[in-house]
Amino acid sequence: MNNKEISSLKGKSAAFGMVLCFVAVILMVGAFASNRTKKQAQEELAKMEEEKNIITKEEIEEASTKKIELPVEQEKPIAEEKVMEEQVRTNEVAQQEATTVWFDENSNLIWPASGATLIGYSMDKTVYFPTLEQYKYNPALVIEGKAGETIKAATSGVVKEVAEYPQTGVTVTMDIGNGYTAVYGQLKDVCVKLGDQVNAEEKIGILNEPTKYYSVEGPNLYFEIKKDGKPVNPLDFME
């Protein structure tokens, strides 16, 4: 091999070496850039995860402390319904307290009118009614009185009815407790109304002129006591 060939071979080797160096440099730069890019991507991903975790914690904390409220249009009817229910319960309790009365077989009645008995209670045999001119059963006392006199409650009670009937005229019926009721007929200017609680000896009304069924007997109070809807003798409770 001559000197010229040797020089040519050396030149080629040097060029090839330079190419290898250049390639190596490029690979190194590429690897460095790739590692840097990968590192940056990992840092960005970690940052995003951290921000996500922070937001999630804030949301959890907010959700745990946030007061859940219904819309106004939903809250208002519920509140009004509760108030109405409470008012109903209060009224029921007040009515029960106001309408508590007591009467039994050992209770006493006061005389509700001024006069004596014109026609006595009689359910086991018939008695004579002068106006009707006939004998019939009598479930009440027909008590003599004076038109215009005050009629008082024979015992405490709650007014169940104020009505007018052909035979007894304006009539007041009271619940006096334990299934007992008291009936006062032949009245006018009644001063009590449905639901009123009336104490013993309290005014109910005044005695009216008699109905046509008692015209011969004259002014009188029709006074009846019932137990569970059946008449009993008022005299059994008179002192």
Coordinates of N, CA and C in Angstrom, one line a residue:
M1 N 0.9 -1.2 0.0 CA 0.0 0.0 0.0 C 0.9 1.2 0.0
N2 N 0.7 2.1 -0.9 CA 1.5 3.3 -1.0 C 1.0 4.4 -0.1
N3 N 1.7 5.4 0.0 CA 1.4 6.5 0.9 C 0.1 7.2 0.5
K4 N -0.2 7.3 -0.7 CA -1.5 7.9 -1.1 C -2.7 7.2 -0.6
E5 N -2.6 5.9 -0.7 CA -3.7 5.1 -0.3 C -3.9 5.1 1.3
I6 N -2.7 5.1 1.9 CA -2.8 5.2 3.4 C -3.4 6.6 3.8
S7 N -3.0 7.6 3.1 CA -3.6 9.0 3.4 C -5.1 9.0 3.2
S8 N -5.5 8.3 2.1 CA -6.9 8.3 1.8 C -7.7 7.5 2.8
L9 N -7.1 6.4 3.3 CA -7.7 5.6 4.3 C -7.9 6.3 5.6
K10 N -6.8 7.0 6.0 CA -6.9 7.8 7.2 C -7.9 8.9 7.1
G11 N -8.1 9.5 5.9 CA -9.1 10.6 5.8 C -10.5 10.0 5.9
K12 N -10.7 8.8 5.4 CA -12.0 8.2 5.5 C -12.3 7.8 6.9
S13 N -11.2 7.3 7.6 CA -11.4 6.9 9.0 C -11.8 8.2 9.9
A14 N -11.1 9.2 9.6 CA -11.3 10.5 10.4 C -12.7 11.0 10.1
A15 N -13.2 10.9 8.9 CA -14.6 11.3 8.5 C -15.6 10.5 9.2
F16 N -15.3 9.1 9.2 CA -16.3 8.2 9.8 C -16.3 8.4 11.3
G17 N -15.2 8.8 11.9 CA -15.2 9.0 13.3 C -15.9 10.3 13.7
M18 N -15.8 11.3 12.8 CA -16.5 12.5 13.1 C -18.0 12.3 13.0
V19 N -18.4 11.4 12.0 CA -19.8 11.1 11.9 C -20.4 10.4 13.1
L20 N -19.6 9.4 13.6 CA -19.9 8.7 14.8 C -20.1 9.7 16.0
C21 N -19.1 10.6 16.1 CA -19.2 11.6 17.2 C -20.4 12.4 17.1
F22 N -20.7 12.8 15.8 CA -21.9 13.7 15.6 C -23.2 12.9 16.0
V23 N -23.2 11.6 15.6 CA -24.4 10.8 15.9 C -24.5 10.6 17.4
A24 N -23.4 10.4 18.0 CA -23.4 10.2 19.5 C -23.9 11.5 20.2
V25 N -23.4 12.6 19.7 CA -23.8 13.9 20.3 C -25.3 14.0 20.1
I26 N -25.8 13.7 18.9 CA -27.3 13.8 18.7 C -28.1 12.9 19.6
L27 N -27.6 11.7 19.7 CA -28.3 10.7 20.6 C -28.3 11.2 22.1
M28 N -27.1 11.8 22.5 CA -27.1 12.3 23.8 C -28.0 13.4 24.1
V29 N -28.0 14.3 23.1 CA -28.9 15.5 23.2 C -30.4 15.0 23.2
G30 N -30.7 14.0 22.3 CA -32.0 13.5 22.2 C -32.4 12.9 23.5
A31 N -31.5 12.1 24.1 CA -31.8 11.4 25.3 C -32.0 12.4 26.5
F32 N -31.2 13.4 26.5 CA -31.3 14.4 27.5 C -32.6 15.2 27.4
A33 N -32.9 15.5 26.1 CA -34.2 16.2 25.9 C -35.4 15.3 26.3
S34 N -35.3 14.0 25.9 CA -36.4 13.1 26.2 C -36.6 13.0 27.7
N35 N -35.4 12.8 28.4 CA -35.5 12.7 29.9 C -36.1 14.0 30.5
R36 N -35.6 15.1 29.9 CA -36.1 16.4 30.5 C -37.6 16.5 30.2
T37 N -38.0 16.2 29.0 CA -39.5 16.3 28.7 C -40.3 15.3 29.5
K38 N -39.8 14.1 29.7 CA -40.5 13.1 30.6 C -40.6 13.6 32.0
K39 N -39.5 14.2 32.5 CA -39.5 14.7 33.8 C -40.5 15.9 34.0
Q40 N -40.5 16.8 33.0 CA -41.4 17.9 33.0 C -42.9 17.4 33.0
A41 N -43.1 16.3 32.2 CA -44.5 15.8 32.1 C -44.9 15.2 33.4
Q42 N -43.9 14.5 34.0 CA -44.2 13.9 35.4 C -44.5 15.0 36.4
E43 N -43.7 16.0 36.3 CA -43.9 17.2 37.3 C -45.3 17.8 37.0
E44 N -45.6 18.0 35.7 CA -46.9 18.6 35.4 C -48.1 17.7 35.9
L45 N -47.9 16.3 35.7 CA -48.9 15.4 36.1 C -49.1 15.4 37.6
A46 N -47.9 15.4 38.3 CA -48.0 15.5 39.8 C -48.6 16.7 40.3
K47 N -48.3 17.8 39.6 CA -49.0 19.1 40.0 C -50.5 19.1 39.8
M48 N -50.9 18.5 38.7 CA -52.3 18.4 38.4 C -53.0 17.5 39.5
E49 N -52.3 16.3 39.8 CA -52.9 15.5 40.8 C -53.0 16.2 42.2
E50 N -52.0 17.0 42.5 CA -52.0 17.7 43.8 C -53.2 18.7 43.8
E51 N -53.3 19.5 42.6 CA -54.4 20.4 42.5 C -55.8 19.7 42.6
K52 N -55.8 18.5 42.0 CA -57.1 17.8 42.1 C -57.4 17.3 43.5
N53 N -56.4 16.9 44.2 CA -56.5 16.5 45.6 C -57.0 17.7 46.4
I54 N -56.4 18.8 46.2 CA -56.8 20.0 47.0 C -58.2 20.4 46.7
I55 N -58.7 20.3 45.5 CA -60.0 20.7 45.2 C -61.0 19.6 45.8
T56 N -60.6 18.4 45.7 CA -61.5 17.4 46.3 C -61.6 17.5 47.8
K57 N -60.6 17.9 48.5 CA -60.6 18.1 49.9 C -61.5 19.3 50.2
E58 N -61.4 20.3 49.4 CA -62.2 21.5 49.7 C -63.7 21.2 49.4
E59 N -63.9 20.4 48.4 CA -65.3 20.0 48.1 C -65.9 19.2 49.2
I60 N -65.1 18.2 49.7 CA -65.5 17.4 50.8 C -65.8 18.2 52.1
E61 N -64.9 19.1 52.4 CA -65.1 20.0 53.6 C -66.3 20.8 53.4
E62 N -66.5 21.4 52.2 CA -67.7 22.2 51.9 C -69.0 21.4 52.1
A63 N -68.9 20.2 51.5 CA -70.1 19.3 51.5 C -70.5 18.9 53.0
S64 N -69.4 18.7 53.8 CA -69.7 18.3 55.2 C -70.2 19.4 56.0
T65 N -69.9 20.7 55.7 CA -70.3 21.8 56.5 C -71.5 22.6 55.9
K66 N -71.8 22.3 54.7 CA -72.9 23.0 54.0 C -74.2 22.6 54.5
K67 N -75.1 23.6 54.8 CA -76.5 23.3 55.3 C -77.4 23.1 54.1
I68 N -78.0 22.0 54.2 CA -79.0 21.7 53.1 C -80.3 22.4 53.4
E69 N -80.8 23.2 52.5 CA -82.0 23.9 52.6 C -82.9 23.7 51.5
L70 N -84.2 23.5 51.8 CA -85.2 23.4 50.8 C -85.6 24.7 50.2
P71 N -86.0 24.7 49.0 CA -86.5 26.0 48.4 C -87.6 26.6 49.3
V72 N -87.7 27.9 49.2 CA -88.7 28.6 50.0 C -90.1 28.1 49.8
E73 N -90.4 27.8 48.5 CA -91.8 27.4 48.2 C -92.1 26.0 48.8
Q74 N -91.0 25.2 49.1 CA -91.3 23.9 49.8 C -91.3 24.1 51.3
E75 N -90.4 24.9 51.8 CA -90.3 25.1 53.3 C -91.6 25.7 53.9
K76 N -92.1 26.7 53.2 CA -93.2 27.4 53.7 C -94.5 26.6 54.0
P77 N -94.9 25.7 53.0 CA -96.1 24.9 53.3 C -95.8 23.9 54.5
I78 N -94.6 23.4 54.5 CA -94.3 22.4 55.6 C -94.4 23.1 57.0
A79 N -93.8 24.3 57.0 CA -93.9 25.1 58.3 C -95.3 25.5 58.7
E80 N -96.1 25.9 57.7 CA -97.5 26.3 57.9 C -98.3 25.0 58.4
E81 N -98.0 23.9 57.8 CA -98.7 22.7 58.1 C -98.4 22.3 59.6
K82 N -97.1 22.4 60.0 CA -96.8 22.1 61.4 C -97.5 23.1 62.3
V83 N -97.5 24.3 62.0 CA -98.2 25.3 62.8 C -99.7 25.0 63.0
M84 N -100.3 24.7 61.8 CA -101.7 24.3 61.9 C -102.0 23.1 62.7
E85 N -101.1 22.1 62.6 CA -101.3 20.8 63.4 C -101.1 21.2 64.9
E86 N -100.2 22.0 65.2 CA -100.0 22.4 66.6 C -101.2 23.2 67.1
Q87 N -101.7 24.1 66.3 CA -102.9 24.8 66.7 C -104.1 23.9 66.9
V88 N -104.3 22.9 66.0 CA -105.4 21.9 66.2 C -105.2 21.2 67.5
R89 N -104.0 20.7 67.8 CA -103.7 20.0 69.0 C -104.0 20.8 70.2
T90 N -103.6 22.1 70.1 CA -103.8 23.0 71.3 C -105.3 23.3 71.5
N91 N -106.0 23.5 70.3 CA -107.5 23.7 70.4 C -108.2 22.5 71.0
E92 N -107.8 21.2 70.6 CA -108.4 20.0 71.1 C -108.2 19.9 72.6
V93 N -106.9 20.2 73.0 CA -106.6 20.1 74.4 C -107.5 21.1 75.2
A94 N -107.5 22.3 74.7 CA -108.3 23.4 75.4 C -109.8 23.0 75.4
Q95 N -110.3 22.4 74.3 CA -111.7 22.0 74.3 C -112.0 20.9 75.3
Q96 N -111.0 19.9 75.3 CA -111.2 18.8 76.3 C -111.2 19.4 77.7
E97 N -110.3 20.3 78.0 CA -110.2 20.9 79.3 C -111.5 21.7 79.7
A98 N -112.0 22.4 78.6 CA -113.1 23.2 78.8 C -114.4 22.4 79.0
T99 N -114.4 21.2 78.4 CA -115.7 20.4 78.4 C -115.7 19.3 79.4
T100 N -114.8 19.3 80.3 CA -114.7 18.3 81.3 C -115.8 18.5 82.4
V101 N -116.8 17.6 82.4 CA -117.8 17.6 83.4 C -118.0 16.2 84.0
W102 N -118.6 16.2 85.2 CA -118.7 14.9 85.9 C -120.1 14.8 86.5
F103 N -120.7 13.6 86.3 CA -122.0 13.4 86.9 C -122.2 11.8 87.0
D104 N -122.6 11.3 88.2 CA -122.9 9.9 88.3 C -124.0 9.7 89.2
E105 N -124.3 8.4 89.6 CA -125.4 8.1 90.4 C -125.4 8.7 91.8
N106 N -124.2 9.2 92.2 CA -124.0 9.8 93.5 C -124.1 11.3 93.5
S107 N -124.2 11.9 92.3 CA -124.3 13.3 92.2 C -125.6 13.9 92.6
N108 N -125.7 15.2 92.8 CA -126.9 15.9 93.2 C -127.3 17.0 92.2
L109 N -128.6 17.2 92.1 CA -129.1 18.2 91.3 C -129.8 19.3 92.2
I110 N -129.7 20.5 91.8 CA -130.5 21.6 92.5 C -131.8 21.8 91.7
W111 N -132.8 22.3 92.4 CA -134.1 22.6 91.8 C -134.0 23.7 90.8
P112 N -134.3 23.5 89.5 CA -134.1 24.5 88.5 C -135.1 25.5 88.4
A113 N -136.3 25.3 88.9 CA -137.4 26.3 88.8 C -138.0 26.6 90.2
S114 N -138.9 27.5 90.3 CA -139.4 28.0 91.6 C -140.5 27.1 92.2
G115 N -141.3 26.4 91.3 CA -142.5 25.8 91.8 C -142.3 24.3 92.1
A116 N -143.5 23.7 92.4 CA -143.6 22.3 92.7 C -143.8 21.5 91.5
T117 N -143.8 20.2 91.6 CA -144.0 19.3 90.5 C -145.5 19.2 90.1
L118 N -145.8 19.5 88.9 CA -147.2 19.4 88.4 C -147.5 18.0 87.9
I119 N -146.5 17.5 87.1 CA -146.7 16.1 86.6 C -145.3 15.4 86.9
G120 N -145.3 14.3 87.6 CA -144.1 13.6 88.0 C -143.6 12.7 86.9
Y121 N -142.3 12.3 87.1 CA -141.7 11.3 86.2 C -142.4 10.0 86.4
S122 N -142.7 9.4 85.3 CA -143.4 8.1 85.4 C -143.2 7.3 84.1
M123 N -142.3 6.3 84.1 CA -142.1 5.4 83.0 C -142.5 4.0 83.2
D124 N -143.0 3.7 84.4 CA -143.5 2.4 84.7 C -145.0 2.3 84.6
K125 N -145.6 3.5 84.6 CA -147.1 3.5 84.4 C -147.5 4.9 83.9
T126 N -148.6 5.0 83.3 CA -149.1 6.2 82.7 C -149.6 7.2 83.8
V127 N -149.5 8.5 83.5 CA -150.1 9.5 84.3 C -150.9 10.4 83.5
Y128 N -151.8 11.2 84.1 CA -152.8 12.0 83.4 C -152.2 13.4 83.1
F129 N -152.4 13.8 81.8 CA -152.0 15.1 81.3 C -153.3 15.9 81.1
P130 N -153.5 17.0 81.9 CA -154.8 17.7 81.8 C -155.0 18.3 80.5
T131 N -154.1 19.0 79.9 CA -154.3 19.6 78.6 C -154.6 18.6 77.5
L132 N -153.9 17.5 77.5 CA -154.2 16.4 76.5 C -155.4 15.6 76.8
E133 N -155.8 15.6 78.1 CA -156.9 14.8 78.6 C -156.7 13.3 78.3
Q134 N -155.5 12.9 78.6 CA -155.2 11.5 78.4 C -154.0 11.1 79.3
Y135 N -153.9 9.8 79.5 CA -152.8 9.2 80.3 C -151.7 8.8 79.3
K136 N -150.5 9.1 79.8 CA -149.3 8.7 79.0 C -148.1 8.6 79.9
Y137 N -147.1 8.0 79.4 CA -145.8 8.0 80.2 C -145.2 9.3 80.2
N138 N -144.5 9.6 81.2 CA -143.8 10.9 81.3 C -142.3 10.7 81.7
P139 N -141.4 11.1 80.7 CA -140.0 10.8 80.9 C -139.3 12.0 81.7
A140 N -140.1 13.0 82.1 CA -139.5 14.2 82.7 C -140.3 14.6 83.9
L141 N -139.8 15.7 84.6 CA -140.6 16.4 85.5 C -141.2 17.7 84.9
V142 N -142.5 17.9 85.1 CA -143.1 19.1 84.7 C -143.3 20.0 85.9
I143 N -142.4 21.0 86.0 CA -142.3 21.8 87.2 C -143.0 23.1 87.1
E144 N -143.8 23.5 88.0 CA -144.5 24.7 88.0 C -143.6 25.9 88.1
G145 N -143.9 27.0 87.4 CA -143.1 28.2 87.4 C -143.9 29.4 87.0
K146 N -143.2 30.6 87.0 CA -143.8 31.8 86.6 C -143.2 32.3 85.3
A147 N -144.0 32.7 84.3 CA -143.4 33.2 83.1 C -142.5 34.4 83.3
G148 N -141.3 34.3 82.8 CA -140.4 35.4 83.0 C -139.3 35.1 84.1
E149 N -139.5 34.1 84.9 CA -138.6 33.8 85.9 C -137.3 33.2 85.3
T150 N -136.2 33.4 86.1 CA -134.9 32.8 85.6 C -134.8 31.3 85.9
I151 N -134.4 30.6 84.8 CA -134.2 29.2 85.0 C -132.6 28.9 85.1
K152 N -132.2 28.2 86.1 CA -130.8 28.0 86.3 C -130.5 26.5 86.1
A153 N -129.2 26.3 85.8 CA -128.7 24.9 85.5 C -128.7 24.1 86.8
A154 N -129.3 22.9 86.8 CA -129.4 22.1 87.9 C -128.1 21.5 88.3
T155 N -127.1 21.4 87.3 CA -125.8 20.9 87.6 C -124.9 21.5 86.4
S156 N -123.6 21.3 86.6 CA -122.7 21.8 85.5 C -122.8 21.0 84.3
G157 N -122.7 21.6 83.1 CA -122.8 20.8 81.9 C -122.3 21.6 80.7
V158 N -122.2 21.0 79.6 CA -121.8 21.6 78.3 C -123.0 21.6 77.4
V159 N -123.3 22.7 76.8 CA -124.5 22.8 75.9 C -124.2 22.0 74.6
K160 N -125.1 21.0 74.4 CA -125.1 20.1 73.2 C -126.0 20.6 72.1
E161 N -127.1 21.2 72.6 CA -128.1 21.6 71.6 C -129.0 22.7 72.1
V162 N -129.4 23.6 71.3 CA -130.4 24.6 71.6 C -131.4 24.6 70.4
A163 N -132.6 24.1 70.6 CA -133.5 23.8 69.5 C -134.9 24.1 70.0
E164 N -135.9 24.2 69.1 CA -137.3 24.4 69.4 C -138.1 23.2 68.9
Y165 N -138.9 22.7 69.8 CA -139.8 21.5 69.5 C -141.2 21.9 69.8
P166 N -142.2 21.3 69.1 CA -143.6 21.6 69.3 C -144.1 21.4 70.7
Q167 N -143.6 20.3 71.4 CA -144.1 20.0 72.7 C -143.4 20.8 73.8
T168 N -142.1 21.0 73.7 CA -141.4 21.6 74.8 C -140.8 23.0 74.5
G169 N -141.2 23.5 73.3 CA -140.8 24.9 72.9 C -139.2 24.9 72.8
V170 N -138.7 26.1 73.1 CA -137.2 26.3 73.0 C -136.6 25.4 74.1
T171 N -135.7 24.5 73.7 CA -135.2 23.5 74.6 C -133.7 23.5 74.6
V172 N -133.1 23.5 75.8 CA -131.6 23.4 75.9 C -131.2 22.0 76.4
T173 N -130.3 21.4 75.7 CA -129.8 20.0 76.1 C -128.3 20.2 76.5
M174 N -128.0 19.6 77.7 CA -126.6 19.7 78.1 C -126.0 18.3 78.4
D175 N -124.8 18.2 78.1 CA -124.0 17.0 78.5 C -123.5 17.3 79.9
I176 N -123.9 16.4 80.9 CA -123.4 16.7 82.2 C -122.4 15.7 82.7
G177 N -122.0 14.8 81.8 CA -120.9 13.9 82.1 C -121.3 12.4 82.2
N178 N -120.4 11.5 81.8 CA -120.5 10.1 82.0 C -121.8 9.5 81.4
G179 N -122.2 10.1 80.2 CA -123.4 9.6 79.5 C -124.7 10.2 80.0
Y180 N -124.6 11.1 81.0 CA -125.8 11.8 81.5 C -126.1 13.1 80.7
T181 N -127.3 13.4 80.4 CA -127.7 14.7 79.8 C -128.9 15.3 80.6
A182 N -128.9 16.6 80.5 CA -130.0 17.3 81.2 C -130.8 18.1 80.1
V183 N -132.1 18.1 80.2 CA -132.9 18.8 79.1 C -133.8 19.8 79.8
Y184 N -133.8 21.0 79.3 CA -134.6 22.1 79.9 C -135.5 22.6 78.8
G185 N -136.8 22.5 79.0 CA -137.8 23.0 77.9 C -138.7 24.0 78.4
Q186 N -139.4 24.7 77.5 CA -140.4 25.8 77.7 C -139.6 27.1 78.1
L187 N -138.5 27.4 77.4 CA -137.7 28.5 77.6 C -137.9 29.6 76.6
K188 N -137.3 30.8 76.9 CA -137.1 31.8 75.9 C -135.9 32.6 76.4
D189 N -135.5 33.5 75.5 CA -134.3 34.4 75.8 C -133.1 33.6 76.4
V190 N -132.9 32.5 75.7 CA -131.8 31.6 76.1 C -130.4 32.4 76.0
C191 N -129.6 32.3 77.1 CA -128.4 33.0 77.1 C -127.1 32.2 77.0
V192 N -127.3 30.9 76.6 CA -126.2 30.0 76.3 C -126.3 29.5 74.9
K193 N -125.1 29.1 74.4 CA -125.1 28.6 73.0 C -124.3 27.3 72.9
L194 N -124.3 26.6 71.8 CA -123.7 25.4 71.6 C -122.2 25.4 72.0
G195 N -121.8 24.5 72.8 CA -120.4 24.4 73.2 C -120.1 25.1 74.5
D196 N -121.0 25.9 75.0 CA -120.7 26.7 76.3 C -120.7 25.7 77.4
Q197 N -119.8 26.0 78.4 CA -119.8 25.2 79.6 C -120.5 26.1 80.6
V198 N -121.5 25.5 81.3 CA -122.4 26.2 82.2 C -122.2 25.6 83.6
N199 N -122.0 26.4 84.6 CA -121.9 25.9 85.9 C -123.2 25.8 86.6
A200 N -123.3 25.0 87.6 CA -124.5 24.8 88.4 C -125.0 26.1 88.9
E201 N -126.3 26.3 88.8 CA -127.0 27.5 89.3 C -126.7 28.7 88.3
E202 N -126.0 28.5 87.2 CA -125.9 29.6 86.3 C -127.1 29.7 85.4
K203 N -127.4 30.9 85.0 CA -128.6 31.2 84.2 C -128.6 30.6 82.9
I204 N -129.7 29.9 82.5 CA -129.8 29.4 81.1 C -130.6 30.2 80.2
G205 N -131.7 30.7 80.8 CA -132.7 31.5 80.1 C -133.8 31.9 81.0
I206 N -135.0 32.3 80.5 CA -136.1 32.6 81.3 C -137.3 31.7 80.9
L207 N -138.2 31.5 81.8 CA -139.4 30.6 81.5 C -140.4 31.3 80.6
N208 N -140.8 30.6 79.6 CA -141.7 31.1 78.6 C -143.2 30.7 79.0
E209 N -144.1 31.3 78.2 CA -145.5 30.8 78.3 C -145.5 29.3 77.8
P210 N -146.4 28.5 78.3 CA -146.4 27.1 77.9 C -146.9 26.9 76.5
T211 N -146.4 25.8 75.9 CA -146.9 25.4 74.6 C -148.3 24.9 74.7
K212 N -148.9 24.7 73.5 CA -150.3 24.2 73.5 C -150.5 22.9 74.2
Y213 N -149.4 22.1 74.4 CA -149.5 20.8 75.0 C -149.6 20.9 76.5
Y214 N -149.3 22.1 77.1 CA -149.4 22.3 78.5 C -150.2 23.6 78.9
S215 N -151.1 24.0 78.1 CA -151.9 25.2 78.3 C -152.7 25.2 79.6
V216 N -153.2 24.0 79.9 CA -154.0 23.9 81.2 C -153.1 23.9 82.4
E217 N -151.9 23.3 82.3 CA -151.0 23.2 83.4 C -150.4 24.6 83.7
G218 N -150.4 25.4 82.7 CA -149.8 26.8 82.9 C -148.3 26.8 82.7
P219 N -147.6 27.9 83.0 CA -146.2 28.0 82.8 C -145.5 26.9 83.6
N220 N -144.6 26.2 82.9 CA -143.8 25.2 83.6 C -142.5 24.9 82.9
L221 N -141.6 24.3 83.6 CA -140.3 23.9 83.1 C -140.4 22.4 82.8
Y222 N -140.0 22.0 81.6 CA -139.9 20.6 81.3 C -138.5 20.3 81.6
F223 N -138.3 19.4 82.6 CA -136.9 19.0 83.0 C -136.7 17.5 83.0
E224 N -135.8 17.1 82.2 CA -135.5 15.7 81.9 C -134.1 15.3 82.1
I225 N -133.8 14.2 82.7 CA -132.5 13.7 82.9 C -132.4 12.3 82.1
K226 N -131.3 12.2 81.3 CA -131.2 10.9 80.6 C -129.8 10.3 80.9
K227 N -129.8 9.0 80.9 CA -128.5 8.2 81.0 C -128.4 7.4 79.8
D228 N -127.3 7.7 79.0 CA -127.1 7.0 77.7 C -128.3 7.0 76.8
G229 N -129.0 8.1 76.8 CA -130.1 8.3 76.0 C -131.5 7.8 76.5
K230 N -131.5 7.2 77.7 CA -132.7 6.7 78.3 C -133.1 7.6 79.5
P231 N -134.4 7.9 79.6 CA -134.8 8.8 80.7 C -134.6 8.1 82.1
V232 N -134.2 8.9 83.1 CA -134.2 8.4 84.5 C -134.9 9.5 85.3
N233 N -135.2 9.1 86.5 CA -136.0 10.0 87.4 C -135.1 11.1 88.0
P234 N -135.4 12.4 87.6 CA -134.6 13.5 88.2 C -134.6 13.5 89.7
L235 N -135.8 13.1 90.3 CA -135.9 13.1 91.8 C -134.9 12.2 92.5
D236 N -134.4 11.2 91.8 CA -133.4 10.3 92.4 C -132.1 11.1 92.7
F237 N -131.9 12.3 92.1 CA -130.7 13.0 92.3 C -130.9 14.3 93.1
M238 N -132.2 14.6 93.5 CA -132.5 15.8 94.2 C -132.2 15.6 95.7
E239 N -131.6 16.6 96.4 CA -131.4 16.5 97.8 C -132.7 16.6 98.5

